[in-house]
Amino acid sequence: MNNLQLRIVSALVLAAIALGLTWLGGLWFRLLCAGISAVIFYEWARMSRPLAGATLGFIPEALLLVFVVALVAGVPASWLLSLVLAMVVVAAVGARMHGAAQWDAAGLAYAALSGLSLALLRGGDHPGLVAILFLFAVVWATDIFAYFVGRSVGGRKLAPSISPGKTQSGALGGAVGGVAAGVLLAAAAGAGNLGVLALVALVLSIVAQAGDLFESWVKRRHGRKDSSALIPGHGGVMDRVDGLVAAAFALYVIGWISAGADHPAQGLFPA
């Protein structure tokens, strides 16, 4: 099996698992989100921690474990958000006291908000299911269209110092594809506010591409090609979900503004 075939098989398996657990929702989806948070922080720490010098030991891992348990237990959003803030403050203060860099604090925020956003978007109701499927449709279509349009059209680079392979044409094609996929999914789900959701899809597509660039910057900053080698043919989990988790956080914030922190999906996809 060549590398392309391996990438396709891995992508299909991961998509099937994600869709299956999304359909089940509840505890099963929260376990998926907790796993995503844990692996993201593992890969982040693996990339960013120095081989020598001041560190916080296992304090960040202990803090993340507390968060993961709270997330799986279904703790309300206000408590989860407060916990994330406390974790980041403790890690940041500890790093300052030990003369260490702030990468662990940043990694805790990135990993925890990724899992929290996905879990609270999904919840256990039908609007949550539609919200996550809408998110998947936008982000996956953005990735696919950006790749094929970029390869076909080429042109000026989007951010050559961060990710030399990405082009402006690919970014535009990804945005168009993401909006189209989001609107089609919303229409199939019976949503009535398609104009608003088209705008939301555009925001998510842009944020997803920015999240991809952010992860590329972190890897380049630490001299890494991939975040890890956990996924055959794809590198690490962060390499696969960088755009997804960024867009999930954006969608969560939008839903939070419209319907509250605990049931954000209901503001976008009312039952």
Rosetta silent file (secondary structure, phi, psi, omega in degrees, C-alpha in Angstrom):
SEQUENCE: MNNLQLRIVSALVLAAIALGLTWLGGLWFRLLCAGISAVIFYEWARMSRPLAGATLGFIPEALLLVFVVALVAGVPASWLLSLVLAMVVVAAVGARMHGAAQWDAAGLAYAALSGLSLALLRGGDHPGLVAILFLFAVVWATDIFAYFVGRSVGGRKLAPSISPGKTQSGALGGAVGGVAAGVLLAAAAGAGNLGVLALVALVLSIVAQAGDLFESWVKRRHGRKDSSALIPGHGGVMDRVDGLVAAAFALYVIGWISAGADHPAQGLFPA
SCORE:     score description
SCORE:     0.000 S_00000001
   1 L     0.000  122.390 -179.487    0.000    0.000    0.000 S_00000001
   2 L   -79.075  176.392 -173.351    1.536    3.318   -1.085 S_00000001
   3 H   -64.752  -38.217  179.593    1.413    6.524    0.958 S_00000001
   4 H   -64.107  -45.320  178.459   -1.599    7.967   -0.897 S_00000001
   5 H   -62.373  -39.106  178.604   -3.625    4.793   -0.382 S_00000001
   6 H   -63.577  -41.000  178.377   -2.606    4.744    3.282 S_00000001
   7 H   -63.064  -41.357 -179.128   -3.747    8.351    3.695 S_00000001
   8 H   -66.374  -46.180  179.965   -7.114    7.582    2.082 S_00000001
   9 H   -61.768  -46.244  179.643   -7.733    4.497    4.215 S_00000001
  10 H   -60.221  -42.628 -179.624   -6.712    6.316    7.399 S_00000001
  11 H   -63.712  -41.919 -179.706   -8.956    9.275    6.530 S_00000001
  12 H   -66.219  -41.160  178.939  -11.951    7.022    5.852 S_00000001
  13 H   -63.943  -46.049  179.979  -11.474    5.104    9.102 S_00000001
  14 H   -63.136  -41.396  179.060  -11.137    8.315   11.124 S_00000001
  15 H   -64.114  -40.367  179.594  -14.195    9.841    9.437 S_00000001
  16 H   -63.861  -42.353  178.597  -16.262    6.721   10.130 S_00000001
  17 H   -64.411  -46.142 -178.914  -15.279    6.757   13.816 S_00000001
  18 H   -61.711  -44.469 -178.973  -15.982   10.484   14.139 S_00000001
  19 H   -68.073  -39.264  178.790  -19.379   10.215   12.446 S_00000001
  20 H   -62.576  -46.578 -179.972  -20.374    7.149   14.456 S_00000001
  21 H   -71.561  -29.699  174.601  -19.554    8.759   17.803 S_00000001
  22 H   -64.732  -42.233  178.645  -21.179   12.012   16.677 S_00000001
  23 H   -62.727  -41.211 -179.577  -24.386   10.116   15.962 S_00000001
  24 H   -69.280  -39.496  179.009  -24.295    8.468   19.403 S_00000001
  25 L    63.691 -161.090  175.660  -23.577   11.747   21.189 S_00000001
  26 H    55.215 -137.624 -177.099  -23.652   11.962   24.963 S_00000001
  27 H   -59.239  -39.681 -177.262  -20.955   10.125   26.876 S_00000001
  28 H   -62.673  -41.804 -179.701  -19.492    8.503   23.760 S_00000001
  29 H   -72.587  -35.696  177.128  -18.892   11.815   22.047 S_00000001
  30 H   -64.321  -35.023  175.109  -17.513   13.374   25.234 S_00000001
  31 H   -63.521  -40.788  176.009  -15.033   10.497   25.434 S_00000001
  32 H   -60.850  -45.749 -179.384  -13.950   11.282   21.880 S_00000001
  33 H   -64.062  -40.143  177.351  -13.532   14.960   22.766 S_00000001
  34 H   -63.329  -40.780  177.368  -11.565   14.097   25.904 S_00000001
  35 H   -63.380  -40.629  177.960   -9.307   11.860   23.832 S_00000001
  36 H   -61.619  -45.377  178.826   -8.759   14.641   21.299 S_00000001
  37 H   -59.659  -46.130 -176.893   -7.795   17.064   24.087 S_00000001
  38 H   -63.720  -44.586 -177.977   -5.398   14.569   25.649 S_00000001
  39 H   -70.896  -37.417  176.568   -3.656   13.675   22.384 S_00000001
  40 H   -58.739  -45.404 -178.746   -3.424   17.313   21.286 S_00000001
  41 H   -68.371  -36.744  176.455   -1.651   18.215   24.509 S_00000001
  42 H   -58.700  -47.412 -178.783    0.627   15.181   24.233 S_00000001
  43 H   -68.496  -39.220  178.374    1.673   16.214   20.730 S_00000001
  44 H   -60.645  -49.146 -179.061    1.976   19.880   21.691 S_00000001
  45 H   -64.306  -38.571  179.217    4.210   19.050   24.671 S_00000001
  46 H   -61.906  -36.439  179.550    6.241   16.617   22.573 S_00000001
  47 H   -78.391  -40.351 -164.873    6.963   19.370   20.059 S_00000001
  48 H   -97.286  -21.200 -176.180    7.453   22.330   22.357 S_00000001
  49 L   -75.427  135.084  179.594    9.189   21.099   25.496 S_00000001
  50 L   -72.069  150.886  177.336   12.963   21.617   25.546 S_00000001
  51 L   -70.073  -24.859  177.323   15.249   18.633   25.960 S_00000001
  52 L  -141.990  153.114 -179.977   17.037   20.556   28.694 S_00000001
  53 L   118.702 -176.365 -175.172   16.108   23.535   30.838 S_00000001
  54 L   -71.546  135.715  175.330   13.337   24.549   33.200 S_00000001
  55 L  -139.651  172.913  177.650   10.022   22.685   32.999 S_00000001
  56 L   -98.830   11.213 -179.019    6.910   22.218   35.120 S_00000001
  57 L    64.517 -132.414 -177.929    7.312   18.458   35.324 S_00000001
  58 L  -100.519   13.005  179.919    3.986   16.645   35.234 S_00000001
  59 H   -60.818  -45.924  178.548    1.906   19.531   36.582 S_00000001
  60 H   -60.448  -38.983  178.451    0.373   20.355   33.150 S_00000001
  61 H   -64.269  -39.336  178.622   -0.552   16.695   32.618 S_00000001
  62 H   -64.867  -41.288  178.027   -2.199   16.573   36.050 S_00000001
  63 H   -63.166  -43.052 -179.960   -4.174   19.718   35.262 S_00000001
  64 H   -65.675  -35.741  177.864   -5.297   18.302   31.932 S_00000001
  65 H   -61.096  -41.742  176.879   -6.365   15.058   33.616 S_00000001
  66 H   -60.270  -43.347  178.914   -8.664   17.032   35.920 S_00000001
  67 H   -63.562  -45.076 -178.926  -10.163   18.748   32.879 S_00000001
  68 H   -59.764  -43.523  178.539  -10.624   15.486   30.974 S_00000001
  69 H   -62.556  -43.224  179.432  -12.462   13.900   33.911 S_00000001
  70 H   -64.505  -39.280  179.811  -14.712   16.967   34.226 S_00000001
  71 H   -64.699  -46.628 -179.876  -15.428   16.954   30.487 S_00000001
  72 H   -64.441  -35.172 -178.858  -16.356   13.266   30.437 S_00000001
  73 H   -72.419  -10.319  178.618  -18.528   13.733   33.531 S_00000001
  74 L    78.559   32.685  178.184  -20.600   16.363   31.697 S_00000001
  75 L   -61.136  142.232 -179.062  -19.801   19.282   34.013 S_00000001
  76 L   -57.831  157.818 -174.606  -21.703   22.483   32.996 S_00000001
  77 H   -58.563  -41.954 -177.293  -20.037   24.944   30.657 S_00000001
  78 H   -59.607  -39.961  178.759  -19.474   27.659   33.282 S_00000001
  79 H   -70.682  -40.964  178.723  -17.479   25.244   35.447 S_00000001
  80 H   -63.063  -44.503 -179.831  -15.507   23.888   32.506 S_00000001
  81 H   -65.075  -39.336  176.978  -14.603   27.356   31.282 S_00000001
  82 H   -64.493  -39.145  178.807  -13.572   28.398   34.792 S_00000001
  83 H   -64.245  -43.126  178.345  -11.461   25.262   35.075 S_00000001
  84 H   -60.294  -45.081  178.966   -9.707   25.993   31.775 S_00000001
  85 H   -60.493  -44.507  179.789   -8.937   29.537   32.934 S_00000001
  86 H   -63.155  -41.993  178.474   -7.593   28.251   36.259 S_00000001
  87 H   -58.694  -46.992 -177.266   -5.432   25.639   34.510 S_00000001
  88 H   -65.804  -41.018  179.230   -3.883   28.185   32.198 S_00000001
  89 H   -63.249  -46.027  179.785   -3.224   30.640   35.040 S_00000001
  90 H   -60.272  -45.601 -179.435   -1.581   27.967   37.200 S_00000001
  91 H   -65.883  -40.269 -178.866    0.618   26.806   34.319 S_00000001
  92 H   -67.467  -44.256  179.006    1.540   30.359   33.306 S_00000001
  93 H   -65.886  -42.611  178.421    2.410   31.419   36.860 S_00000001
  94 H   -61.148  -41.730  178.556    4.325   28.208   37.459 S_00000001
  95 H   -63.673  -41.094  179.478    6.322   28.674   34.261 S_00000001
  96 H   -64.398  -41.313 -178.995    7.167   32.238   35.225 S_00000001
  97 H   -66.656  -33.297 -178.167    8.288   31.169   38.704 S_00000001
  98 H   -93.746   -0.646 -179.093   10.502   28.402   37.273 S_00000001
  99 L    71.032   26.882 -179.886   11.856   30.501   34.421 S_00000001
 100 L   -97.442  164.083  176.075   10.284   28.213   31.827 S_00000001
 101 L   -71.639  165.303 -175.475    8.641   29.126   28.539 S_00000001
 102 L   -93.181   17.965 -176.149    4.851   29.545   28.353 S_00000001
 103 H   -65.930  -35.476  179.482    4.280   26.755   25.832 S_00000001
 104 H   -65.190  -41.662  178.110    2.621   24.434   28.363 S_00000001
 105 H   -62.110  -44.501  178.682    0.083   27.102   29.343 S_00000001
 106 H   -63.996  -39.984  179.461   -0.686   27.785   25.678 S_00000001
 107 H   -65.328  -38.990  176.800   -0.954   24.060   24.998 S_00000001
 108 H   -62.348  -43.876  178.625   -3.394   23.553   27.866 S_00000001
 109 H   -62.217  -45.845 -178.151   -5.609   26.343   26.528 S_00000001
 110 H   -63.393  -47.624 -177.336   -5.461   24.975   22.982 S_00000001
 111 H   -68.255  -45.507 -176.021   -6.137   21.360   23.951 S_00000001
 112 H   -68.666  -44.294  179.974   -8.850   22.064   26.515 S_00000001
 113 H   -66.397  -28.958  176.667  -10.793   24.580   24.415 S_00000001
 114 H   -63.119  -52.768 -179.360  -10.662   22.151   21.473 S_00000001
 115 H   -67.220  -40.690 -179.264  -12.365   19.352   23.407 S_00000001
 116 H   -61.432  -46.353 -177.613  -14.710   21.690   25.277 S_00000001
 117 H   -60.966  -46.708  179.781  -15.987   23.377   22.114 S_00000001
 118 H   -63.134  -46.452 -176.372  -16.739   20.111   20.355 S_00000001
 119 H   -64.192  -43.725 -177.435  -18.386   18.511   23.392 S_00000001
 120 H   -75.041  -28.819  173.266  -20.621   21.464   24.223 S_00000001
 121 H   -64.278  -44.657 -177.101  -21.616   21.960   20.606 S_00000001
 122 H   -71.016  -47.922 -177.284  -22.769   18.357   20.318 S_00000001
 123 L    54.008 -140.852  179.326  -24.494   18.030   23.668 S_00000001
 124 L  -134.103   17.010 -176.126  -27.152   15.349   23.566 S_00000001
 125 L  -117.082  176.326 -177.657  -29.899   16.823   21.400 S_00000001
 126 H   -66.817  -42.192  176.520  -30.765   17.046   17.706 S_00000001
 127 H   -57.333  -35.741  177.885  -29.540   20.647   17.219 S_00000001
 128 H   -65.127  -40.393  177.044  -26.169   19.527   18.561 S_00000001
 129 H   -61.278  -46.655 -179.606  -25.997   16.679   16.062 S_00000001
 130 H   -64.193  -39.154 -179.228  -26.798   19.035   13.175 S_00000001
 131 H   -61.742  -43.498 -179.885  -24.252   21.593   14.441 S_00000001
 132 H   -69.715  -39.662  176.957  -21.409   19.057   14.464 S_00000001
 133 H   -64.156  -38.309  175.632  -22.373   17.678   11.052 S_00000001
 134 H   -61.436  -44.727  178.094  -22.483   21.265    9.745 S_00000001
 135 H   -60.468  -48.459  178.746  -19.011   21.844   11.218 S_00000001
 136 H   -58.325  -46.443 -176.873  -17.664   18.647    9.632 S_00000001
 137 H   -59.196  -46.675 -177.738  -19.182   19.518    6.248 S_00000001
 138 H   -65.162  -48.921 -174.263  -17.650   23.003    6.192 S_00000001
 139 H   -70.347  -44.263 -179.210  -14.194   22.004    7.426 S_00000001
 140 H   -66.027  -41.521  178.174  -13.835   18.822    5.384 S_00000001
 141 H   -65.816  -37.393  176.812  -15.070   20.522    2.201 S_00000001
 142 H   -59.149  -47.024  179.309  -12.695   23.417    2.862 S_00000001
 143 H   -60.842  -46.935 -175.296   -9.763   21.005    3.099 S_00000001
 144 H   -66.415  -49.163 -178.068  -10.738   19.058   -0.010 S_00000001
 145 H   -67.570  -37.701  178.684  -11.488   22.059   -2.230 S_00000001
 146 H   -61.951  -40.624 -179.015   -8.417   23.958   -1.034 S_00000001
 147 H   -65.307  -51.761 -174.181   -6.218   20.988   -1.916 S_00000001
 148 H   -73.938  -39.031  177.515   -7.608   20.337   -5.388 S_00000001
 149 H   -66.819  -41.640  179.025   -8.105   23.974   -6.422 S_00000001
 150 H   -61.269  -41.680  178.824   -4.630   24.848   -5.167 S_00000001
 151 H   -69.902  -35.957 -176.099   -3.068   22.007   -7.137 S_00000001
 152 H   -78.982  -41.917 -173.456   -5.081   22.764  -10.276 S_00000001
 153 H   -95.235  -41.986 -178.573   -4.859   26.564  -10.348 S_00000001
 154 L    69.603 -142.812  178.950   -1.715   27.303   -8.355 S_00000001
 155 L   100.446 -158.703 -174.878   -0.683   30.942   -8.239 S_00000001
 156 L   -64.247  144.263  179.786    0.528   33.123   -5.399 S_00000001
 157 E   -74.270  148.195 -179.375    1.354   31.514   -2.086 S_00000001
 158 E   -77.788  -49.642 -179.597   -0.924   32.182    0.861 S_00000001
 159 E  -150.143   74.917 -170.991    1.713   32.250    3.613 S_00000001
 160 L   -59.971  -28.831 -179.210    5.022   31.032    2.158 S_00000001
 161 L   -76.990  -15.886 -178.244    7.025   31.550    5.352 S_00000001
 162 L  -107.178  -50.036 -177.617    4.647   29.326    7.328 S_00000001
 163 E  -140.588   90.950 -172.730    3.217   26.795    4.884 S_00000001
 164 E   -60.022  -22.036 -175.702    4.842   26.946    1.418 S_00000001
 165 E   -81.717  -16.188 -175.121    2.352   24.570   -0.183 S_00000001
 166 E   -86.452  138.222 -178.553   -0.780   26.652    0.386 S_00000001
 167 E  -117.801  160.691  176.807   -1.957   29.060   -2.311 S_00000001
 168 H   -66.067  -36.303  178.092   -4.373   31.970   -2.388 S_00000001
 169 H   -65.167  -39.260  177.463   -6.418   30.200   -5.062 S_00000001
 170 H   -64.231  -40.500  178.568   -6.663   27.153   -2.827 S_00000001
 171 H   -62.601  -42.513  179.232   -7.814   29.282    0.106 S_00000001
 172 H   -67.238  -44.312  177.835  -10.513   30.888   -2.039 S_00000001
 173 H   -62.299  -38.847  177.724  -11.597   27.545   -3.477 S_00000001
 174 H   -63.116  -40.940  179.751  -11.706   26.072    0.020 S_00000001
 175 H   -64.755  -43.817  179.175  -13.915   28.912    1.248 S_00000001
 176 H   -63.056  -45.618  179.550  -16.339   28.512   -1.655 S_00000001
 177 H   -64.188  -39.780  179.473  -16.474   24.747   -1.167 S_00000001
 178 H   -63.678  -42.669  178.890  -16.918   25.095    2.588 S_00000001
 179 H   -65.521  -44.154 -179.693  -19.824   27.505    2.240 S_00000001
 180 H   -60.931  -45.491 -179.412  -21.520   25.326   -0.385 S_00000001
 181 H   -65.080  -40.496  179.219  -21.173   22.182    1.739 S_00000001
 182 H   -63.794  -43.978  179.977  -22.417   23.951    4.858 S_00000001
 183 H   -65.485  -41.650  178.453  -25.479   25.365    3.117 S_00000001
 184 H   -62.140  -42.282  179.095  -26.306   21.995    1.540 S_00000001
 185 H   -64.728  -44.710 -179.530  -26.053   20.252    4.917 S_00000001
 186 H   -63.119  -41.369  178.666  -28.174   22.917    6.598 S_00000001
 187 H   -64.369  -41.408  178.769  -30.809   22.713    3.863 S_00000001
 188 H   -64.343  -29.898  179.624  -30.910   18.917    4.120 S_00000001
 189 L   -83.762   -3.010  177.364  -31.403   19.273    7.886 S_00000001
 190 L    84.480   18.505  178.981  -34.365   21.588    7.329 S_00000001
 191 L   -70.836  143.314 -176.824  -32.753   24.766    8.657 S_00000001
 192 L   -99.687  -18.889 -175.529  -34.568   27.937    7.641 S_00000001
 193 L   -96.062   58.248 -172.547  -31.890   30.566    8.223 S_00000001
 194 H   -66.875  -32.669  178.399  -29.708   29.591    5.268 S_00000001
 195 H   -63.761  -44.616  177.604  -28.426   33.110    4.612 S_00000001
 196 H   -64.420  -42.819 -177.900  -27.107   33.426    8.164 S_00000001
 197 H   -68.966  -29.524  174.378  -25.664   29.929    8.069 S_00000001
 198 H   -63.612  -42.093  177.475  -23.886   30.694    4.768 S_00000001
 199 H   -65.249  -41.893  177.142  -22.168   33.606    6.509 S_00000001
 200 H   -61.282  -42.302  179.187  -21.344   31.366    9.491 S_00000001
 201 H   -62.058  -38.865  177.819  -19.916   28.752    7.111 S_00000001
 202 H   -63.426  -43.602  177.670  -17.698   31.390    5.509 S_00000001
 203 H   -61.179  -45.062 -179.210  -16.386   32.435    8.922 S_00000001
 204 H   -63.314  -40.074  179.265  -15.742   28.804    9.862 S_00000001
 205 H   -62.744  -43.322  179.049  -13.918   28.120    6.593 S_00000001
 206 H   -65.377  -44.133 -179.942  -11.639   31.121    7.109 S_00000001
 207 H   -64.921  -39.428  178.823  -11.009   30.205   10.754 S_00000001
 208 H   -60.776  -42.404  178.931  -10.306   26.583    9.821 S_00000001
 209 H   -68.794  -35.093  175.380   -7.655   27.678    7.337 S_00000001
 210 H   -66.400  -38.518  177.560   -6.192   30.054    9.918 S_00000001
 211 H   -64.085  -36.948  175.598   -6.101   27.177   12.424 S_00000001
 212 H   -62.569  -45.089  178.887   -4.211   25.080    9.897 S_00000001
 213 H   -65.549  -37.474  178.813   -1.680   27.875    9.435 S_00000001
 214 H   -61.511  -45.414  179.626   -1.349   28.321   13.197 S_00000001
 215 H   -65.603  -36.781  176.318   -0.448   24.677   13.691 S_00000001
 216 H   -62.046  -39.165  178.003    2.010   24.902   10.804 S_00000001
 217 H   -63.890  -42.939  179.305    3.619   27.898   12.513 S_00000001
 218 H   -61.696  -44.346  178.953    3.935   25.981   15.798 S_00000001
 219 H   -63.549  -44.883  179.834    5.578   23.055   14.010 S_00000001
 220 H   -64.275  -37.615  179.376    7.929   25.326   12.075 S_00000001
 221 H   -60.582  -30.273 -177.744    8.758   27.218   15.277 S_00000001
 222 L  -109.842   12.484  174.627    9.934   23.948   16.821 S_00000001
 223 L    68.736   35.052 -178.840   11.490   22.425   13.729 S_00000001
 224 L  -113.305  144.335  174.217    8.888   19.689   13.218 S_00000001
 225 L   -88.469  -42.170  177.720    7.365   18.369   10.016 S_00000001
 226 L  -126.594  156.549  178.682    4.502   16.511   11.739 S_00000001
 227 L   -71.588  -27.949  173.919    3.058   16.808   15.234 S_00000001
 228 L  -169.973 -168.161  177.126    3.625   13.052   15.710 S_00000001
 229 L  -124.481   33.826 -174.646    3.374    9.789   13.786 S_00000001
 230 L   -72.769  -30.162 -176.740    0.209    8.444   15.433 S_00000001
 231 E  -108.571  117.600 -178.799   -1.905    8.309   12.246 S_00000001
 232 L   -55.543  125.853  177.333   -0.500    6.227    9.374 S_00000001
 233 L    80.572   -7.790 -175.467    0.141    8.408    6.336 S_00000001
 234 L  -122.118  -13.309 -175.070   -1.095   11.574    8.054 S_00000001
 235 E    92.161 -126.332 -175.951    1.312   12.371   10.869 S_00000001
 236 L  -105.957  175.697  178.088   -0.315   13.378   14.143 S_00000001
 237 H   -64.933  -41.811  177.909   -3.808   14.111   15.426 S_00000001
 238 H   -58.233  -35.050  179.420   -3.072   17.840   15.486 S_00000001
 239 H   -64.436  -26.227 -177.901   -2.181   17.619   11.803 S_00000001
 240 H   -94.145  -29.652 -171.728   -5.687   16.300   11.085 S_00000001
 241 H  -112.728    7.589 -176.229   -7.831   18.386   13.459 S_00000001
 242 H   -57.621  -47.241  177.904   -6.039   21.757   13.504 S_00000001
 243 H   -70.864  -37.190 -178.126   -8.630   23.422   11.277 S_00000001
 244 H   -62.955  -47.780 -175.813  -11.530   21.514   12.819 S_00000001
 245 H   -70.673  -32.885  175.777  -10.843   22.527   16.422 S_00000001
 246 H   -64.738  -45.055  178.841  -10.265   26.164   15.478 S_00000001
 247 H   -67.043  -35.978  178.259  -13.578   26.237   13.607 S_00000001
 248 H   -61.441  -43.202  178.846  -15.302   24.368   16.460 S_00000001
 249 H   -63.926  -41.718  178.293  -14.241   27.060   18.915 S_00000001
 250 H   -62.085  -44.189  179.866  -15.487   29.778   16.538 S_00000001
 251 H   -66.337  -37.672  177.522  -18.834   28.014   16.111 S_00000001
 252 H   -61.950  -44.449  179.626  -19.110   27.509   19.863 S_00000001
 253 H   -62.974  -42.441  177.986  -18.551   31.223   20.492 S_00000001
 254 H   -61.389  -45.214  178.644  -21.164   32.125   17.859 S_00000001
 255 H   -66.355  -37.141  177.967  -23.644   29.701   19.424 S_00000001
 256 H   -59.845  -44.702 -179.666  -22.796   30.935   22.920 S_00000001
 257 H   -62.318  -37.383 -174.081  -23.636   34.503   21.913 S_00000001
 258 H   -90.101  -24.945 -174.137  -26.976   33.460   20.438 S_00000001
 259 H  -140.793   -0.598  179.098  -28.157   30.759   22.869 S_00000001
 260 L   104.094  161.131 -172.241  -25.856   30.516   25.891 S_00000001
 261 L   -71.140  -29.175 -175.507  -22.761   28.565   26.863 S_00000001
 262 L   -85.149  -27.691 -177.921  -24.466   25.262   27.703 S_00000001
 263 L  -132.779   60.190 -174.202  -26.627   24.833   24.576 S_00000001
 264 L   -63.517  -31.231 -175.469  -24.894   26.799   21.813 S_00000001
 265 H   -66.446  -26.422 -175.828  -26.229   24.705   18.936 S_00000001
 266 H   -69.037  -20.668  176.650  -29.835   25.689   19.676 S_00000001
 267 H   -76.670  -22.909 -178.537  -29.155   29.257   18.635 S_00000001
 268 H  -101.387  -34.377 -177.901  -28.071   28.147   15.171 S_00000001
 269 L  -131.056   70.418 -178.086  -30.237   25.082   14.590 S_00000001
 270 L   -60.210  141.196 -177.906  -33.396   25.484   16.712 S_00000001
 271 L   -67.788    0.000    0.000  -35.371   22.280   17.152 S_00000001
